[in-house]
Amino acid sequence: MKVLIVDDEPLARARLQRLLAHYPDYNHAAQASNGNEALQQVKLQAPDIVFLDVDMPAMSGLEVATQLNKLSVPPAIIFVTAHPEHALEALQLSAAGYLVKPVTEQNLAKTIAKRSFLSCYHIKVTFLHKSFSFLVYFYFQVGILEVTWFLRNH
């Protein structure tokens, strides 16, 4: 899975990259230090997962997530922030997860364990996008069990 790490703090990006190195299925694709760079990297790299800081200058992570959700095949978004008060707003943007800084090995492991099944289906939906473009919306709105049923029966 290709990963994009977006944070305006270089040390936070480096820490998350170091923690993700323990997960061989999570290939570090790129980094971005602000919202505009993030949107450019998503176009260039097509990551499966974006670890996205909420509080960044110029364009917040919530604004970036809103733009990413407009894509025909949006990446899964895991918010990483020092501001837990944004959790509800992040979840309303279909966030796949929410980590509070400083990110610990334990919290990252829990988030990855919870999202590992999501990622498999995200890849399957991405692969089938050309024939079933509506599945992405269906997948995020209805859930994994219904998508699994649909994929098996169509």
Short mmCIF file of N, CA and C in Angstrom, two decimals:
data_model
loop_
_atom_site.label_atom_id
_atom_site.label_comp_id
_atom_site.label_asym_id
_atom_site.label_seq_id
_atom_site.Cartn_x
_atom_site.Cartn_y
_atom_site.Cartn_z
N MET A 1 0.84 -1.17 0.00
CA MET A 1 0.00 0.00 0.00
C MET A 1 0.89 1.24 0.00
N LYS A 2 0.59 2.15 -0.89
CA LYS A 2 1.36 3.39 -0.96
C LYS A 2 0.81 4.39 0.06
N VAL A 3 1.76 5.01 0.77
CA VAL A 3 1.41 5.92 1.85
C VAL A 3 1.94 7.32 1.56
N LEU A 4 1.12 8.31 1.83
CA LEU A 4 1.52 9.71 1.78
C LEU A 4 1.41 10.26 3.19
N ILE A 5 2.48 10.89 3.68
CA ILE A 5 2.50 11.51 5.00
C ILE A 5 2.47 13.02 4.80
N VAL A 6 1.46 13.67 5.40
CA VAL A 6 1.29 15.11 5.24
C VAL A 6 1.30 15.77 6.62
N ASP A 7 2.31 16.60 6.85
CA ASP A 7 2.42 17.33 8.12
C ASP A 7 3.36 18.50 7.90
N ASP A 8 3.03 19.64 8.49
CA ASP A 8 3.90 20.80 8.34
C ASP A 8 5.13 20.73 9.24
N GLU A 9 5.17 19.77 10.15
CA GLU A 9 6.32 19.60 11.05
C GLU A 9 7.22 18.47 10.54
N PRO A 10 8.45 18.80 10.13
CA PRO A 10 9.35 17.76 9.60
C PRO A 10 9.62 16.62 10.59
N LEU A 11 9.73 16.94 11.87
CA LEU A 11 9.99 15.89 12.86
C LEU A 11 8.80 14.94 12.99
N ALA A 12 7.60 15.46 12.87
CA ALA A 12 6.41 14.61 12.94
C ALA A 12 6.36 13.68 11.73
N ARG A 13 6.71 14.20 10.55
CA ARG A 13 6.75 13.35 9.35
C ARG A 13 7.80 12.25 9.51
N ALA A 14 8.96 12.62 10.01
CA ALA A 14 10.04 11.65 10.18
C ALA A 14 9.66 10.57 11.19
N ARG A 15 9.02 10.99 12.28
CA ARG A 15 8.61 10.01 13.31
C ARG A 15 7.61 9.01 12.73
N LEU A 16 6.62 9.50 12.03
CA LEU A 16 5.61 8.61 11.46
C LEU A 16 6.23 7.69 10.41
N GLN A 17 7.13 8.22 9.61
CA GLN A 17 7.82 7.39 8.62
C GLN A 17 8.60 6.28 9.31
N ARG A 18 9.27 6.62 10.41
CA ARG A 18 10.05 5.62 11.17
C ARG A 18 9.12 4.55 11.76
N LEU A 19 7.98 4.97 12.30
CA LEU A 19 7.04 4.01 12.88
C LEU A 19 6.43 3.11 11.80
N LEU A 20 6.14 3.68 10.65
CA LEU A 20 5.55 2.90 9.56
C LEU A 20 6.55 1.91 8.94
N ALA A 21 7.82 2.13 9.15
CA ALA A 21 8.85 1.23 8.62
C ALA A 21 8.70 -0.18 9.19
N HIS A 22 8.01 -0.32 10.32
CA HIS A 22 7.78 -1.63 10.93
C HIS A 22 6.67 -2.42 10.22
N TYR A 23 6.03 -1.79 9.25
CA TYR A 23 4.92 -2.42 8.53
C TYR A 23 5.27 -2.53 7.06
N PRO A 24 5.78 -3.68 6.63
CA PRO A 24 6.26 -3.81 5.25
C PRO A 24 5.18 -3.61 4.19
N ASP A 25 3.92 -3.79 4.55
CA ASP A 25 2.84 -3.59 3.56
C ASP A 25 2.56 -2.11 3.31
N TYR A 26 3.09 -1.25 4.15
CA TYR A 26 2.86 0.19 4.02
C TYR A 26 4.11 0.83 3.42
N ASN A 27 4.12 0.93 2.10
CA ASN A 27 5.26 1.50 1.39
C ASN A 27 5.19 3.02 1.41
N HIS A 28 6.23 3.63 1.89
CA HIS A 28 6.26 5.09 1.95
C HIS A 28 6.40 5.64 0.54
N ALA A 29 5.38 6.30 0.06
CA ALA A 29 5.40 6.82 -1.31
C ALA A 29 5.94 8.24 -1.36
N ALA A 30 5.49 9.08 -0.43
CA ALA A 30 5.88 10.49 -0.50
C ALA A 30 5.53 11.20 0.79
N GLN A 31 6.02 12.45 0.87
CA GLN A 31 5.70 13.33 1.98
C GLN A 31 5.29 14.68 1.42
N ALA A 32 4.51 15.39 2.22
CA ALA A 32 4.13 16.75 1.86
C ALA A 32 4.09 17.58 3.14
N SER A 33 4.44 18.87 3.02
CA SER A 33 4.49 19.72 4.21
C SER A 33 3.31 20.68 4.30
N ASN A 34 2.43 20.65 3.31
CA ASN A 34 1.24 21.51 3.37
C ASN A 34 0.15 20.92 2.48
N GLY A 35 -1.01 21.55 2.54
CA GLY A 35 -2.16 21.04 1.81
C GLY A 35 -1.99 21.02 0.31
N ASN A 36 -1.42 22.09 -0.24
CA ASN A 36 -1.23 22.14 -1.70
C ASN A 36 -0.28 21.05 -2.18
N GLU A 37 0.82 20.87 -1.44
CA GLU A 37 1.75 19.78 -1.78
C GLU A 37 1.06 18.43 -1.69
N ALA A 38 0.21 18.28 -0.69
CA ALA A 38 -0.51 17.02 -0.51
C ALA A 38 -1.36 16.70 -1.72
N LEU A 39 -2.11 17.68 -2.19
CA LEU A 39 -2.97 17.46 -3.36
C LEU A 39 -2.15 17.13 -4.60
N GLN A 40 -0.99 17.78 -4.75
CA GLN A 40 -0.10 17.48 -5.88
C GLN A 40 0.44 16.05 -5.78
N GLN A 41 0.87 15.65 -4.57
CA GLN A 41 1.43 14.32 -4.38
C GLN A 41 0.38 13.23 -4.61
N VAL A 42 -0.86 13.52 -4.23
CA VAL A 42 -1.93 12.54 -4.47
C VAL A 42 -2.10 12.33 -5.97
N LYS A 43 -2.04 13.40 -6.74
CA LYS A 43 -2.16 13.26 -8.20
C LYS A 43 -0.99 12.49 -8.78
N LEU A 44 0.21 12.74 -8.27
CA LEU A 44 1.41 12.08 -8.80
C LEU A 44 1.57 10.64 -8.33
N GLN A 45 1.31 10.39 -7.06
CA GLN A 45 1.61 9.09 -6.46
C GLN A 45 0.42 8.15 -6.34
N ALA A 46 -0.79 8.69 -6.34
CA ALA A 46 -2.01 7.89 -6.13
C ALA A 46 -1.88 6.98 -4.91
N PRO A 47 -1.67 7.57 -3.73
CA PRO A 47 -1.50 6.74 -2.54
C PRO A 47 -2.80 6.05 -2.15
N ASP A 48 -2.66 4.93 -1.45
CA ASP A 48 -3.82 4.22 -0.93
C ASP A 48 -4.27 4.82 0.40
N ILE A 49 -3.30 5.31 1.16
CA ILE A 49 -3.58 5.90 2.48
C ILE A 49 -2.83 7.21 2.61
N VAL A 50 -3.51 8.20 3.18
CA VAL A 50 -2.89 9.49 3.48
C VAL A 50 -2.96 9.69 4.99
N PHE A 51 -1.81 9.82 5.63
CA PHE A 51 -1.73 10.22 7.03
C PHE A 51 -1.67 11.74 7.01
N LEU A 52 -2.69 12.40 7.52
CA LEU A 52 -2.91 13.82 7.29
C LEU A 52 -3.05 14.61 8.58
N ASP A 53 -2.16 15.58 8.77
CA ASP A 53 -2.25 16.49 9.91
C ASP A 53 -3.44 17.41 9.71
N VAL A 54 -4.13 17.77 10.79
CA VAL A 54 -5.28 18.65 10.69
C VAL A 54 -4.86 20.11 10.63
N ASP A 55 -3.97 20.51 11.52
CA ASP A 55 -3.62 21.93 11.67
C ASP A 55 -2.36 22.26 10.87
N MET A 56 -2.58 22.81 9.68
CA MET A 56 -1.47 23.23 8.83
C MET A 56 -1.76 24.63 8.31
N PRO A 57 -0.70 25.39 7.99
CA PRO A 57 -0.93 26.74 7.46
C PRO A 57 -1.53 26.70 6.04
N ALA A 58 -2.22 27.74 5.69
CA ALA A 58 -2.83 27.95 4.37
C ALA A 58 -4.04 27.04 4.13
N MET A 59 -3.85 25.74 4.12
CA MET A 59 -4.95 24.80 3.89
C MET A 59 -4.91 23.73 4.97
N SER A 60 -5.96 23.63 5.75
CA SER A 60 -5.99 22.66 6.85
C SER A 60 -6.15 21.24 6.29
N GLY A 61 -5.85 20.28 7.12
CA GLY A 61 -6.04 18.89 6.73
C GLY A 61 -7.50 18.57 6.45
N LEU A 62 -8.40 19.23 7.15
CA LEU A 62 -9.83 19.02 6.90
C LEU A 62 -10.21 19.52 5.50
N GLU A 63 -9.62 20.64 5.09
CA GLU A 63 -9.86 21.15 3.73
C GLU A 63 -9.27 20.21 2.68
N VAL A 64 -8.08 19.67 2.98
CA VAL A 64 -7.46 18.71 2.06
C VAL A 64 -8.34 17.47 1.93
N ALA A 65 -8.84 16.97 3.06
CA ALA A 65 -9.69 15.78 3.04
C ALA A 65 -10.96 16.03 2.22
N THR A 66 -11.51 17.22 2.34
CA THR A 66 -12.70 17.55 1.55
C THR A 66 -12.39 17.46 0.06
N GLN A 67 -11.22 17.97 -0.35
CA GLN A 67 -10.81 17.90 -1.76
C GLN A 67 -10.55 16.45 -2.18
N LEU A 68 -9.90 15.68 -1.31
CA LEU A 68 -9.59 14.28 -1.65
C LEU A 68 -10.87 13.46 -1.81
N ASN A 69 -11.87 13.75 -1.00
CA ASN A 69 -13.13 13.01 -1.08
C ASN A 69 -13.88 13.27 -2.38
N LYS A 70 -13.50 14.30 -3.12
CA LYS A 70 -14.12 14.59 -4.41
C LYS A 70 -13.53 13.75 -5.54
N LEU A 71 -12.40 13.09 -5.28
CA LEU A 71 -11.77 12.25 -6.31
C LEU A 71 -12.64 11.04 -6.61
N SER A 72 -12.53 10.53 -7.82
CA SER A 72 -13.32 9.35 -8.17
C SER A 72 -12.93 8.14 -7.32
N VAL A 73 -11.65 8.04 -6.97
CA VAL A 73 -11.17 6.99 -6.07
C VAL A 73 -10.31 7.67 -5.00
N PRO A 74 -10.94 8.12 -3.92
CA PRO A 74 -10.16 8.82 -2.89
C PRO A 74 -9.33 7.84 -2.07
N PRO A 75 -8.18 8.30 -1.59
CA PRO A 75 -7.40 7.44 -0.70
C PRO A 75 -8.07 7.39 0.67
N ALA A 76 -7.75 6.37 1.44
CA ALA A 76 -8.19 6.32 2.84
C ALA A 76 -7.41 7.40 3.58
N ILE A 77 -8.07 8.08 4.50
CA ILE A 77 -7.44 9.18 5.23
C ILE A 77 -7.39 8.83 6.71
N ILE A 78 -6.19 8.91 7.28
CA ILE A 78 -6.01 8.77 8.72
C ILE A 78 -5.46 10.10 9.21
N PHE A 79 -6.26 10.79 10.01
CA PHE A 79 -5.82 12.07 10.55
C PHE A 79 -4.83 11.85 11.68
N VAL A 80 -3.78 12.66 11.69
CA VAL A 80 -2.75 12.62 12.73
C VAL A 80 -2.62 14.05 13.22
N THR A 81 -3.00 14.29 14.48
CA THR A 81 -3.04 15.67 14.94
C THR A 81 -2.86 15.80 16.44
N ALA A 82 -2.46 16.98 16.86
CA ALA A 82 -2.35 17.29 18.28
C ALA A 82 -3.66 17.88 18.80
N HIS A 83 -4.68 17.92 17.96
CA HIS A 83 -5.94 18.57 18.30
C HIS A 83 -7.10 17.57 18.30
N PRO A 84 -7.31 16.87 19.42
CA PRO A 84 -8.37 15.85 19.45
C PRO A 84 -9.78 16.43 19.30
N GLU A 85 -9.93 17.73 19.48
CA GLU A 85 -11.26 18.34 19.35
C GLU A 85 -11.78 18.31 17.91
N HIS A 86 -10.92 17.98 16.95
CA HIS A 86 -11.34 17.91 15.55
C HIS A 86 -11.82 16.51 15.14
N ALA A 87 -11.87 15.58 16.08
CA ALA A 87 -12.18 14.18 15.75
C ALA A 87 -13.55 14.03 15.09
N LEU A 88 -14.58 14.67 15.63
CA LEU A 88 -15.91 14.53 15.06
C LEU A 88 -15.97 15.04 13.62
N GLU A 89 -15.37 16.19 13.39
CA GLU A 89 -15.35 16.76 12.04
C GLU A 89 -14.58 15.84 11.08
N ALA A 90 -13.49 15.27 11.57
CA ALA A 90 -12.70 14.36 10.74
C ALA A 90 -13.49 13.11 10.39
N LEU A 91 -14.20 12.57 11.34
CA LEU A 91 -14.99 11.37 11.08
C LEU A 91 -16.14 11.66 10.12
N GLN A 92 -16.66 12.87 10.15
CA GLN A 92 -17.71 13.24 9.21
C GLN A 92 -17.18 13.32 7.78
N LEU A 93 -15.87 13.43 7.64
CA LEU A 93 -15.24 13.45 6.32
C LEU A 93 -14.81 12.04 5.89
N SER A 94 -15.39 11.02 6.49
CA SER A 94 -15.11 9.62 6.15
C SER A 94 -13.68 9.22 6.47
N ALA A 95 -13.15 9.72 7.56
CA ALA A 95 -11.79 9.35 7.95
C ALA A 95 -11.73 7.87 8.28
N ALA A 96 -10.65 7.24 7.86
CA ALA A 96 -10.43 5.83 8.16
C ALA A 96 -9.84 5.65 9.55
N GLY A 97 -9.32 6.74 10.13
CA GLY A 97 -8.74 6.68 11.46
C GLY A 97 -8.35 8.05 11.96
N TYR A 98 -7.99 8.09 13.24
CA TYR A 98 -7.65 9.36 13.88
C TYR A 98 -6.61 9.08 14.95
N LEU A 99 -5.41 9.61 14.78
CA LEU A 99 -4.33 9.44 15.74
C LEU A 99 -3.99 10.77 16.38
N VAL A 100 -3.81 10.76 17.70
CA VAL A 100 -3.43 11.98 18.41
C VAL A 100 -1.93 11.96 18.64
N LYS A 101 -1.28 13.10 18.34
CA LYS A 101 0.16 13.24 18.56
C LYS A 101 0.45 13.36 20.05
N PRO A 102 1.59 12.92 20.49
CA PRO A 102 2.60 12.20 19.71
C PRO A 102 2.13 10.77 19.42
N VAL A 103 2.30 10.36 18.19
CA VAL A 103 1.89 9.02 17.78
C VAL A 103 2.81 8.01 18.45
N THR A 104 2.20 7.01 19.09
CA THR A 104 2.98 5.95 19.72
C THR A 104 2.90 4.70 18.87
N GLU A 105 3.83 3.78 19.10
CA GLU A 105 3.81 2.52 18.38
C GLU A 105 2.51 1.77 18.63
N GLN A 106 2.03 1.82 19.88
CA GLN A 106 0.81 1.11 20.25
C GLN A 106 -0.42 1.69 19.54
N ASN A 107 -0.54 3.02 19.53
CA ASN A 107 -1.69 3.63 18.87
C ASN A 107 -1.68 3.41 17.36
N LEU A 108 -0.50 3.48 16.77
CA LEU A 108 -0.40 3.22 15.34
C LEU A 108 -0.76 1.77 15.04
N ALA A 109 -0.28 0.85 15.87
CA ALA A 109 -0.58 -0.57 15.67
C ALA A 109 -2.09 -0.82 15.76
N LYS A 110 -2.76 -0.19 16.71
CA LYS A 110 -4.21 -0.36 16.84
C LYS A 110 -4.93 0.19 15.62
N THR A 111 -4.51 1.35 15.15
CA THR A 111 -5.15 1.96 13.99
C THR A 111 -4.94 1.10 12.75
N ILE A 112 -3.74 0.60 12.56
CA ILE A 112 -3.45 -0.24 11.40
C ILE A 112 -4.22 -1.55 11.49
N ALA A 113 -4.31 -2.13 12.68
CA ALA A 113 -5.07 -3.38 12.83
C ALA A 113 -6.54 -3.16 12.50
N LYS A 114 -7.09 -2.05 12.94
CA LYS A 114 -8.49 -1.75 12.67
C LYS A 114 -8.71 -1.47 11.19
N ARG A 115 -7.72 -0.92 10.54
CA ARG A 115 -7.88 -0.50 9.14
C ARG A 115 -7.32 -1.47 8.14
N SER A 116 -6.67 -2.54 8.58
CA SER A 116 -6.06 -3.45 7.61
C SER A 116 -7.11 -4.10 6.73
N PHE A 117 -8.26 -4.46 7.30
CA PHE A 117 -9.31 -5.05 6.47
C PHE A 117 -9.87 -4.00 5.51
N LEU A 118 -9.96 -2.77 5.93
CA LEU A 118 -10.46 -1.68 5.09
C LEU A 118 -9.56 -1.51 3.88
N SER A 119 -8.26 -1.58 4.10
CA SER A 119 -7.30 -1.34 3.04
C SER A 119 -7.40 -2.39 1.94
N CYS A 120 -7.63 -3.64 2.31
CA CYS A 120 -7.76 -4.70 1.31
C CYS A 120 -8.91 -4.41 0.37
N TYR A 121 -10.02 -3.98 0.91
CA TYR A 121 -11.17 -3.70 0.08
C TYR A 121 -11.00 -2.40 -0.68
N HIS A 122 -10.27 -1.46 -0.11
CA HIS A 122 -9.98 -0.21 -0.83
C HIS A 122 -9.21 -0.53 -2.11
N ILE A 123 -8.24 -1.42 -2.00
CA ILE A 123 -7.45 -1.80 -3.17
C ILE A 123 -8.34 -2.53 -4.19
N LYS A 124 -9.18 -3.43 -3.72
CA LYS A 124 -10.06 -4.16 -4.63
C LYS A 124 -11.00 -3.20 -5.35
N VAL A 125 -11.56 -2.26 -4.61
CA VAL A 125 -12.45 -1.28 -5.22
C VAL A 125 -11.68 -0.42 -6.22
N THR A 126 -10.46 -0.03 -5.87
CA THR A 126 -9.65 0.77 -6.78
C THR A 126 -9.40 0.00 -8.08
N PHE A 127 -9.07 -1.28 -7.96
CA PHE A 127 -8.80 -2.10 -9.13
C PHE A 127 -10.03 -2.20 -10.04
N LEU A 128 -11.19 -2.29 -9.44
CA LEU A 128 -12.42 -2.45 -10.21
C LEU A 128 -13.03 -1.12 -10.64
N HIS A 129 -12.36 -0.03 -10.36
CA HIS A 129 -12.93 1.29 -10.58
C HIS A 129 -13.41 1.52 -12.01
N LYS A 130 -12.67 1.08 -12.97
CA LYS A 130 -13.05 1.36 -14.36
C LYS A 130 -14.41 0.77 -14.71
N SER A 131 -14.74 -0.37 -14.14
CA SER A 131 -16.02 -0.99 -14.44
C SER A 131 -17.12 -0.62 -13.46
N PHE A 132 -16.72 -0.34 -12.22
CA PHE A 132 -17.71 -0.11 -11.16
C PHE A 132 -17.37 1.16 -10.38
N SER A 133 -17.37 2.30 -11.04
CA SER A 133 -16.94 3.53 -10.37
C SER A 133 -17.81 3.90 -9.18
N PHE A 134 -19.06 3.49 -9.19
CA PHE A 134 -19.93 3.82 -8.06
C PHE A 134 -19.59 3.03 -6.81
N LEU A 135 -18.80 1.95 -6.92
CA LEU A 135 -18.46 1.15 -5.75
C LEU A 135 -17.72 1.95 -4.69
N VAL A 136 -16.91 2.91 -5.10
CA VAL A 136 -16.15 3.69 -4.12
C VAL A 136 -17.11 4.42 -3.19
N TYR A 137 -18.09 5.09 -3.76
CA TYR A 137 -19.07 5.78 -2.93
C TYR A 137 -19.84 4.76 -2.08
N PHE A 138 -20.26 3.68 -2.72
CA PHE A 138 -21.01 2.62 -2.05
C PHE A 138 -20.20 2.07 -0.88
N TYR A 139 -18.93 1.83 -1.11
CA TYR A 139 -18.03 1.27 -0.12
C TYR A 139 -17.93 2.16 1.12
N PHE A 140 -17.75 3.44 0.94
CA PHE A 140 -17.60 4.34 2.07
C PHE A 140 -18.92 4.60 2.78
N GLN A 141 -20.03 4.54 2.07
CA GLN A 141 -21.31 4.87 2.67
C GLN A 141 -22.00 3.66 3.30
N VAL A 142 -21.84 2.49 2.70
CA VAL A 142 -22.62 1.33 3.14
C VAL A 142 -21.80 0.41 4.04
N GLY A 143 -20.59 0.13 3.69
CA GLY A 143 -19.77 -0.72 4.54
C GLY A 143 -19.15 -1.88 3.80
N ILE A 144 -18.24 -2.53 4.47
CA ILE A 144 -17.44 -3.58 3.88
C ILE A 144 -18.25 -4.83 3.58
N LEU A 145 -19.13 -5.23 4.48
CA LEU A 145 -19.89 -6.46 4.26
C LEU A 145 -20.75 -6.36 3.01
N GLU A 146 -21.40 -5.22 2.81
CA GLU A 146 -22.23 -5.06 1.63
C GLU A 146 -21.40 -5.04 0.35
N VAL A 147 -20.25 -4.41 0.39
CA VAL A 147 -19.38 -4.39 -0.79
C VAL A 147 -18.87 -5.79 -1.10
N THR A 148 -18.49 -6.54 -0.05
CA THR A 148 -18.04 -7.92 -0.25
C THR A 148 -19.14 -8.74 -0.92
N TRP A 149 -20.37 -8.59 -0.42
CA TRP A 149 -21.50 -9.30 -1.03
C TRP A 149 -21.65 -8.90 -2.49
N PHE A 150 -21.59 -7.59 -2.77
CA PHE A 150 -21.77 -7.11 -4.13
C PHE A 150 -20.68 -7.67 -5.05
N LEU A 151 -19.42 -7.65 -4.60
CA LEU A 151 -18.32 -8.12 -5.43
C LEU A 151 -18.45 -9.62 -5.72
N ARG A 152 -18.95 -10.38 -4.77
CA ARG A 152 -19.10 -11.82 -4.97
C ARG A 152 -20.27 -12.15 -5.89
N ASN A 153 -21.26 -11.30 -5.92
CA ASN A 153 -22.48 -11.61 -6.65
C ASN A 153 -22.62 -10.86 -7.98
N HIS A 154 -21.62 -10.10 -8.38
CA HIS A 154 -21.71 -9.37 -9.66
C HIS A 154 -20.47 -9.52 -10.48
#
